[in-house]
Tab-separated table of N, CA, C and O in Angstrom:
chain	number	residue	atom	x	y	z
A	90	UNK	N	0.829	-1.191	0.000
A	90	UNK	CA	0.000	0.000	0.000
A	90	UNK	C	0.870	1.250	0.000
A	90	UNK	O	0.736	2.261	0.690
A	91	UNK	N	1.947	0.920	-1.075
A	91	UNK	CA	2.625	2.249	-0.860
A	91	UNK	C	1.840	3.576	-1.386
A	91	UNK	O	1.917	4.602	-0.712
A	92	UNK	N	1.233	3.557	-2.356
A	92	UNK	CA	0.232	4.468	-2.937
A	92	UNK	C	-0.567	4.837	-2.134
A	92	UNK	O	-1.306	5.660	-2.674
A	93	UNK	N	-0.934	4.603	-0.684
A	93	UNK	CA	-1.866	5.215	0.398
A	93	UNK	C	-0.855	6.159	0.978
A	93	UNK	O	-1.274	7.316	0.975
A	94	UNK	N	0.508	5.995	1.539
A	94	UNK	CA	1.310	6.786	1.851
A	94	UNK	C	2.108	7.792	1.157
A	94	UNK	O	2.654	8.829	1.533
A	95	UNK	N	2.016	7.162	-0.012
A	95	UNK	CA	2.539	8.579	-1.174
A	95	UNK	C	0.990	9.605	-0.919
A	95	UNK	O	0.986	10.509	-0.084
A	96	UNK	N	0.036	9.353	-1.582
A	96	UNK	CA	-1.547	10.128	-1.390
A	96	UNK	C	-1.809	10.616	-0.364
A	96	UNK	O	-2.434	11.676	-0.389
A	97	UNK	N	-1.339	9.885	1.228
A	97	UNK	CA	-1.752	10.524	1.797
A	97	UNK	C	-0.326	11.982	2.524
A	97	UNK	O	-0.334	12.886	3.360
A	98	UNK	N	0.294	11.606	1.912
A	98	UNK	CA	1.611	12.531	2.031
A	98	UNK	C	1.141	13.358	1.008
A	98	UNK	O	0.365	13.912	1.787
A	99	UNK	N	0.890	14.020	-0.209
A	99	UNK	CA	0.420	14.538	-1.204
A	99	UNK	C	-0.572	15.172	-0.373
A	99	UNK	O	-0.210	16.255	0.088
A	100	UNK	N	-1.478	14.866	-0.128
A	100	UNK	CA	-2.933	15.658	0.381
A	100	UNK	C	-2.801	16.655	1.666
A	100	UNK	O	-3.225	17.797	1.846
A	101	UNK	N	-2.148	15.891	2.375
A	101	UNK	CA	-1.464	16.726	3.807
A	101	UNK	C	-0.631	17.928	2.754
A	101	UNK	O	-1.164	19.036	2.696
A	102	UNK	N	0.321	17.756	2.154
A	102	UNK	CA	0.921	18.928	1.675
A	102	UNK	C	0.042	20.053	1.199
A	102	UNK	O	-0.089	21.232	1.528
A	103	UNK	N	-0.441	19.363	0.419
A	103	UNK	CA	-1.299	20.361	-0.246
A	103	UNK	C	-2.056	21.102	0.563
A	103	UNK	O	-2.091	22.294	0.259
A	104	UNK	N	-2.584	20.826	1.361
A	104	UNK	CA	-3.473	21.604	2.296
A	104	UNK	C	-2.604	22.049	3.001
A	104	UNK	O	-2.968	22.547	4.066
A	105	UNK	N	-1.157	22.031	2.670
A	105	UNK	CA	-0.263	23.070	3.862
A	105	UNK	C	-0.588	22.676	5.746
A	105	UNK	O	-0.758	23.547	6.600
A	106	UNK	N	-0.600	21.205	5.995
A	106	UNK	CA	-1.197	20.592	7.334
A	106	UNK	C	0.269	19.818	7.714
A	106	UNK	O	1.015	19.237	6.926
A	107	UNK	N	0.430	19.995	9.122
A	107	UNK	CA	1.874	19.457	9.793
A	107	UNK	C	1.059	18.318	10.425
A	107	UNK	O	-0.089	18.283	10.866
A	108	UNK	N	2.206	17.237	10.305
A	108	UNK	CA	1.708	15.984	10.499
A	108	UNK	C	0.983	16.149	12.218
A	108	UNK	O	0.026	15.503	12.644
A	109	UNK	N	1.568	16.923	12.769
A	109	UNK	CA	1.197	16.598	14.021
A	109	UNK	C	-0.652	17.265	14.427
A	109	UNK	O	-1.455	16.713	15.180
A	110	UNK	N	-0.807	18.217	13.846
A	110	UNK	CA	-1.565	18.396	13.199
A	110	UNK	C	-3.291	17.699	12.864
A	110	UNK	O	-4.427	17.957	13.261
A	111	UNK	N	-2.529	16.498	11.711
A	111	UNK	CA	-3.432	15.553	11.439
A	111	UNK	C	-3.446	14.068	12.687
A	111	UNK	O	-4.305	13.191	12.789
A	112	UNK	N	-2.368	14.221	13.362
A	112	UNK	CA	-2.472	13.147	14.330
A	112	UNK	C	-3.267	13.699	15.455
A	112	UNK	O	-3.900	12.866	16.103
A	113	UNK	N	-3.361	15.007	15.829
A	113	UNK	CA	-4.318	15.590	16.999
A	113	UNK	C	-5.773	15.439	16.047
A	113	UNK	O	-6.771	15.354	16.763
A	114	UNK	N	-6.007	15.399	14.806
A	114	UNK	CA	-7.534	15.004	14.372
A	114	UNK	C	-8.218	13.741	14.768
A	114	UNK	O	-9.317	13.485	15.260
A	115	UNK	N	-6.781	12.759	14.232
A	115	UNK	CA	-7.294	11.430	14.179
A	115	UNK	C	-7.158	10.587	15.649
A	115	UNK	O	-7.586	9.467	15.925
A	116	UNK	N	-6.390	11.564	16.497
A	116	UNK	CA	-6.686	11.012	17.812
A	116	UNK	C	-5.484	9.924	17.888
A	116	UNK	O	-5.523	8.794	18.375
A	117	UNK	N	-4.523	10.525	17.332
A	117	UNK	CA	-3.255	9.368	17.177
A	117	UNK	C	-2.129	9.644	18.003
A	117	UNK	O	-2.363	10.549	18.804
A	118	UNK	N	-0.910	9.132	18.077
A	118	UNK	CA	0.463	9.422	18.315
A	118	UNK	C	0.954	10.437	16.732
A	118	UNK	O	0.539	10.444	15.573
A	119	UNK	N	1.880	11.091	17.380
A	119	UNK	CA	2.551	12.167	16.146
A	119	UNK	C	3.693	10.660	15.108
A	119	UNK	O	3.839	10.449	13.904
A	120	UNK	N	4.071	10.179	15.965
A	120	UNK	CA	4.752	9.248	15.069
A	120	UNK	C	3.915	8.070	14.482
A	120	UNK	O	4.111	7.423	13.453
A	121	UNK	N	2.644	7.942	15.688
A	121	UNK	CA	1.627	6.586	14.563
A	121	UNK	C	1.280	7.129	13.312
A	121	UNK	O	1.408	6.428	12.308
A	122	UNK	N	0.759	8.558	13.217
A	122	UNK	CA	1.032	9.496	11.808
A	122	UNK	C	2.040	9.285	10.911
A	122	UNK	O	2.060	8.904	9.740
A	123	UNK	N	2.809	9.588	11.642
A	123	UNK	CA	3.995	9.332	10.956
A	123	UNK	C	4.373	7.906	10.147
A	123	UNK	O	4.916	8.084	9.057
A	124	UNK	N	4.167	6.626	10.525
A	124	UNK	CA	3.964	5.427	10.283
A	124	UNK	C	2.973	5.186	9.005
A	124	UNK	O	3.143	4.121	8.411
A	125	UNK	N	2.224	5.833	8.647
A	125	UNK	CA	1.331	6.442	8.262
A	125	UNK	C	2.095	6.765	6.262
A	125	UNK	O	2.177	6.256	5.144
A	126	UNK	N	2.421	7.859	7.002
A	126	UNK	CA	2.984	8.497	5.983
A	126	UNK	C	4.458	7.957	5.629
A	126	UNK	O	5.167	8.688	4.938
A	127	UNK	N	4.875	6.921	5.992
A	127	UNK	CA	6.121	5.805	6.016
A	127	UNK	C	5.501	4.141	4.905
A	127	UNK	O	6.010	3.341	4.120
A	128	UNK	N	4.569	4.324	5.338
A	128	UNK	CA	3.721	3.091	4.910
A	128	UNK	C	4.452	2.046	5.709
A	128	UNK	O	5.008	1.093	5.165
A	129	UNK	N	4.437	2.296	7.369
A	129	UNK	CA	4.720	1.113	7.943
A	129	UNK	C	4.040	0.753	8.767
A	129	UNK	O	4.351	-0.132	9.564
A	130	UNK	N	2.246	1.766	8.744
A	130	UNK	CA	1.328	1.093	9.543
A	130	UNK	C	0.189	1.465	8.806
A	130	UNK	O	0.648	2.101	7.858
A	131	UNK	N	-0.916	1.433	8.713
A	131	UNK	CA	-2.161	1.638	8.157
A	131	UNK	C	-3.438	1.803	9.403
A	131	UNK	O	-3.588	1.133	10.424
A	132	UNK	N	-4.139	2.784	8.954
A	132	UNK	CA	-5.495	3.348	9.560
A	132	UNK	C	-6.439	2.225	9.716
A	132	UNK	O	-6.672	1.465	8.776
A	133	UNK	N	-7.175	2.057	11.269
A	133	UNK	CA	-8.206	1.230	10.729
A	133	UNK	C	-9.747	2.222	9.989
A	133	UNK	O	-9.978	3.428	9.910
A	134	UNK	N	-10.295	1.352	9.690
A	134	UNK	CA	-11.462	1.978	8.633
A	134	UNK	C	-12.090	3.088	9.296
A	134	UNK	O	-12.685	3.913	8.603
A	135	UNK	N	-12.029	3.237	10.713
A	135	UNK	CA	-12.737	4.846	11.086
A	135	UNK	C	-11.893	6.043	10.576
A	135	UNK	O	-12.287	7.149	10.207
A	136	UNK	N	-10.569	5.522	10.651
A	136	UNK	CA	-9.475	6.691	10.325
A	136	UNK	C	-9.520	6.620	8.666
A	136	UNK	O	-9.742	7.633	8.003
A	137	UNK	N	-9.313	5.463	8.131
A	137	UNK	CA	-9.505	5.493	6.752
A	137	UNK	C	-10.694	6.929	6.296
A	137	UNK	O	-10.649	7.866	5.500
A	138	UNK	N	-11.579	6.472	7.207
A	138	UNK	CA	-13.128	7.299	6.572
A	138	UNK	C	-12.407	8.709	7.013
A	138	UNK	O	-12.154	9.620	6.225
A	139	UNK	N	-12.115	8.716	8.458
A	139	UNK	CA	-12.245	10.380	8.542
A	139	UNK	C	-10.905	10.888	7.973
A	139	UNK	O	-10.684	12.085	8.154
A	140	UNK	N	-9.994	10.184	7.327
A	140	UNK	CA	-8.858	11.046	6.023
A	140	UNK	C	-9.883	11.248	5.070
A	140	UNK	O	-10.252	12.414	4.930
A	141	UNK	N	-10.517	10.232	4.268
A	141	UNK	CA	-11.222	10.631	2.930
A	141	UNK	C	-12.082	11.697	3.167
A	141	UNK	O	-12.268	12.482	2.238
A	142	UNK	N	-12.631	11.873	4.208
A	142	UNK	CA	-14.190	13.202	4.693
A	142	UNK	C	-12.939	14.509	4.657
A	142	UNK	O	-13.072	15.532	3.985
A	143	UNK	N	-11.633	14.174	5.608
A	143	UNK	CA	-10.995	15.461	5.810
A	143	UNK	C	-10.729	16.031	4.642
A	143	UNK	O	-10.725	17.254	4.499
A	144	UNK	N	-10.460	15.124	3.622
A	144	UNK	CA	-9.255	15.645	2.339
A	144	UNK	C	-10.420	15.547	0.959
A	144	UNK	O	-9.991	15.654	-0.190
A	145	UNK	N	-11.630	15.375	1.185
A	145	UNK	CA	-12.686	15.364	0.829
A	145	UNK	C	-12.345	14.512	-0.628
A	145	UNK	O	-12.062	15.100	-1.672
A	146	UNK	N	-12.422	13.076	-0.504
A	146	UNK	CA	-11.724	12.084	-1.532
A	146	UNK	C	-12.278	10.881	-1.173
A	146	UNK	O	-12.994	10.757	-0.180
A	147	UNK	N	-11.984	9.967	-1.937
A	147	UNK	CA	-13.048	8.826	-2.052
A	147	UNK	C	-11.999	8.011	-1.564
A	147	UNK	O	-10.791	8.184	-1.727
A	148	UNK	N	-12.838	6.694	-0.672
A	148	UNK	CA	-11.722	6.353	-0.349
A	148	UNK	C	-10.931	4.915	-1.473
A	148	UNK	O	-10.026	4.194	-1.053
A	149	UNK	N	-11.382	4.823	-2.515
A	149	UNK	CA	-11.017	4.194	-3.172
A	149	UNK	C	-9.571	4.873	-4.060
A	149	UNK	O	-8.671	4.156	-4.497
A	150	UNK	N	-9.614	6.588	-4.208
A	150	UNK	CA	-8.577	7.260	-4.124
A	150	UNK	C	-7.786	7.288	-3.432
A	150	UNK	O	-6.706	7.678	-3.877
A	151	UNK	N	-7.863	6.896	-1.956
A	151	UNK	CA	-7.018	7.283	-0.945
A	151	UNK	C	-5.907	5.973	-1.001
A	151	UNK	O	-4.686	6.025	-1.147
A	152	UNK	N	-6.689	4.928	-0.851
A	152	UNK	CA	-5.854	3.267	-0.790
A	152	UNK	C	-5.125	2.900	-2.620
A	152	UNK	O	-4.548	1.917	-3.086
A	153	UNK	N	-5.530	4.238	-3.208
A	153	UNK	CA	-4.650	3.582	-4.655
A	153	UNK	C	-5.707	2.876	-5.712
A	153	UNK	O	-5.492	2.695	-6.911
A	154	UNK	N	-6.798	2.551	-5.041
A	154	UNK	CA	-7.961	1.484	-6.608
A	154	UNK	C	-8.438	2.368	-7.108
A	154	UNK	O	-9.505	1.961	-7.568
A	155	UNK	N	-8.281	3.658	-7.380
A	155	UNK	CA	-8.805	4.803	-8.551
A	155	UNK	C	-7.940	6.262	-8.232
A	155	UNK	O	-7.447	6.921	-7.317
A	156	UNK	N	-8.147	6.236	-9.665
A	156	UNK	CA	-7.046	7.648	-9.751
A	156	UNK	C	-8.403	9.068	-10.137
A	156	UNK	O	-8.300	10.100	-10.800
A	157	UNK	N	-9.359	8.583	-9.507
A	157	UNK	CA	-10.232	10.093	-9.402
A	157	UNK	C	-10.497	10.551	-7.854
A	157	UNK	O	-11.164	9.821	-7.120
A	158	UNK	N	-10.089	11.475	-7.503
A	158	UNK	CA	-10.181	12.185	-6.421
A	158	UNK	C	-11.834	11.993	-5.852
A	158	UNK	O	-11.967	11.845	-4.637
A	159	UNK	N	-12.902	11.997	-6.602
A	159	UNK	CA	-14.048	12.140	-6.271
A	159	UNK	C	-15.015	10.835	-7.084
A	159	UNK	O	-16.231	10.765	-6.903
């Protein structure tokens, strides 16, 4: 699932958002974020959902099975 951690590294940028940031959203550690954006851990499906709602994206965009944002 490297394509979830490239995307979700991409989307954080873009919105100009510091990881620590998105780990005080998702109710995480700054480095489980980080893991995250490493692709050496993965979201379970509540976090899955609330990246796709935050970054307003489907989550079939987010995990890599479609290259349309919406």
């Amino acid at each position: 699932m490297k394509i979830f951690a490239q995307r979700l590294r991409e989307l954080r940028n873009s919105r100009r958002v510091y990881q620590k940031e998105m780990a005080e959203y998702l109710g995480i550690s700054v480095r489980g974020y980080q893991c995250y954006e490493a692709g050496q851990n993965y979201p379970d499906v509540k976090g899955l959902i609330a990246l796709a709602d935050y970054f307003g994206v489907t989550l079939d965009y987010l995990v890599g099975r479609s290259d349309s944002r919406t």
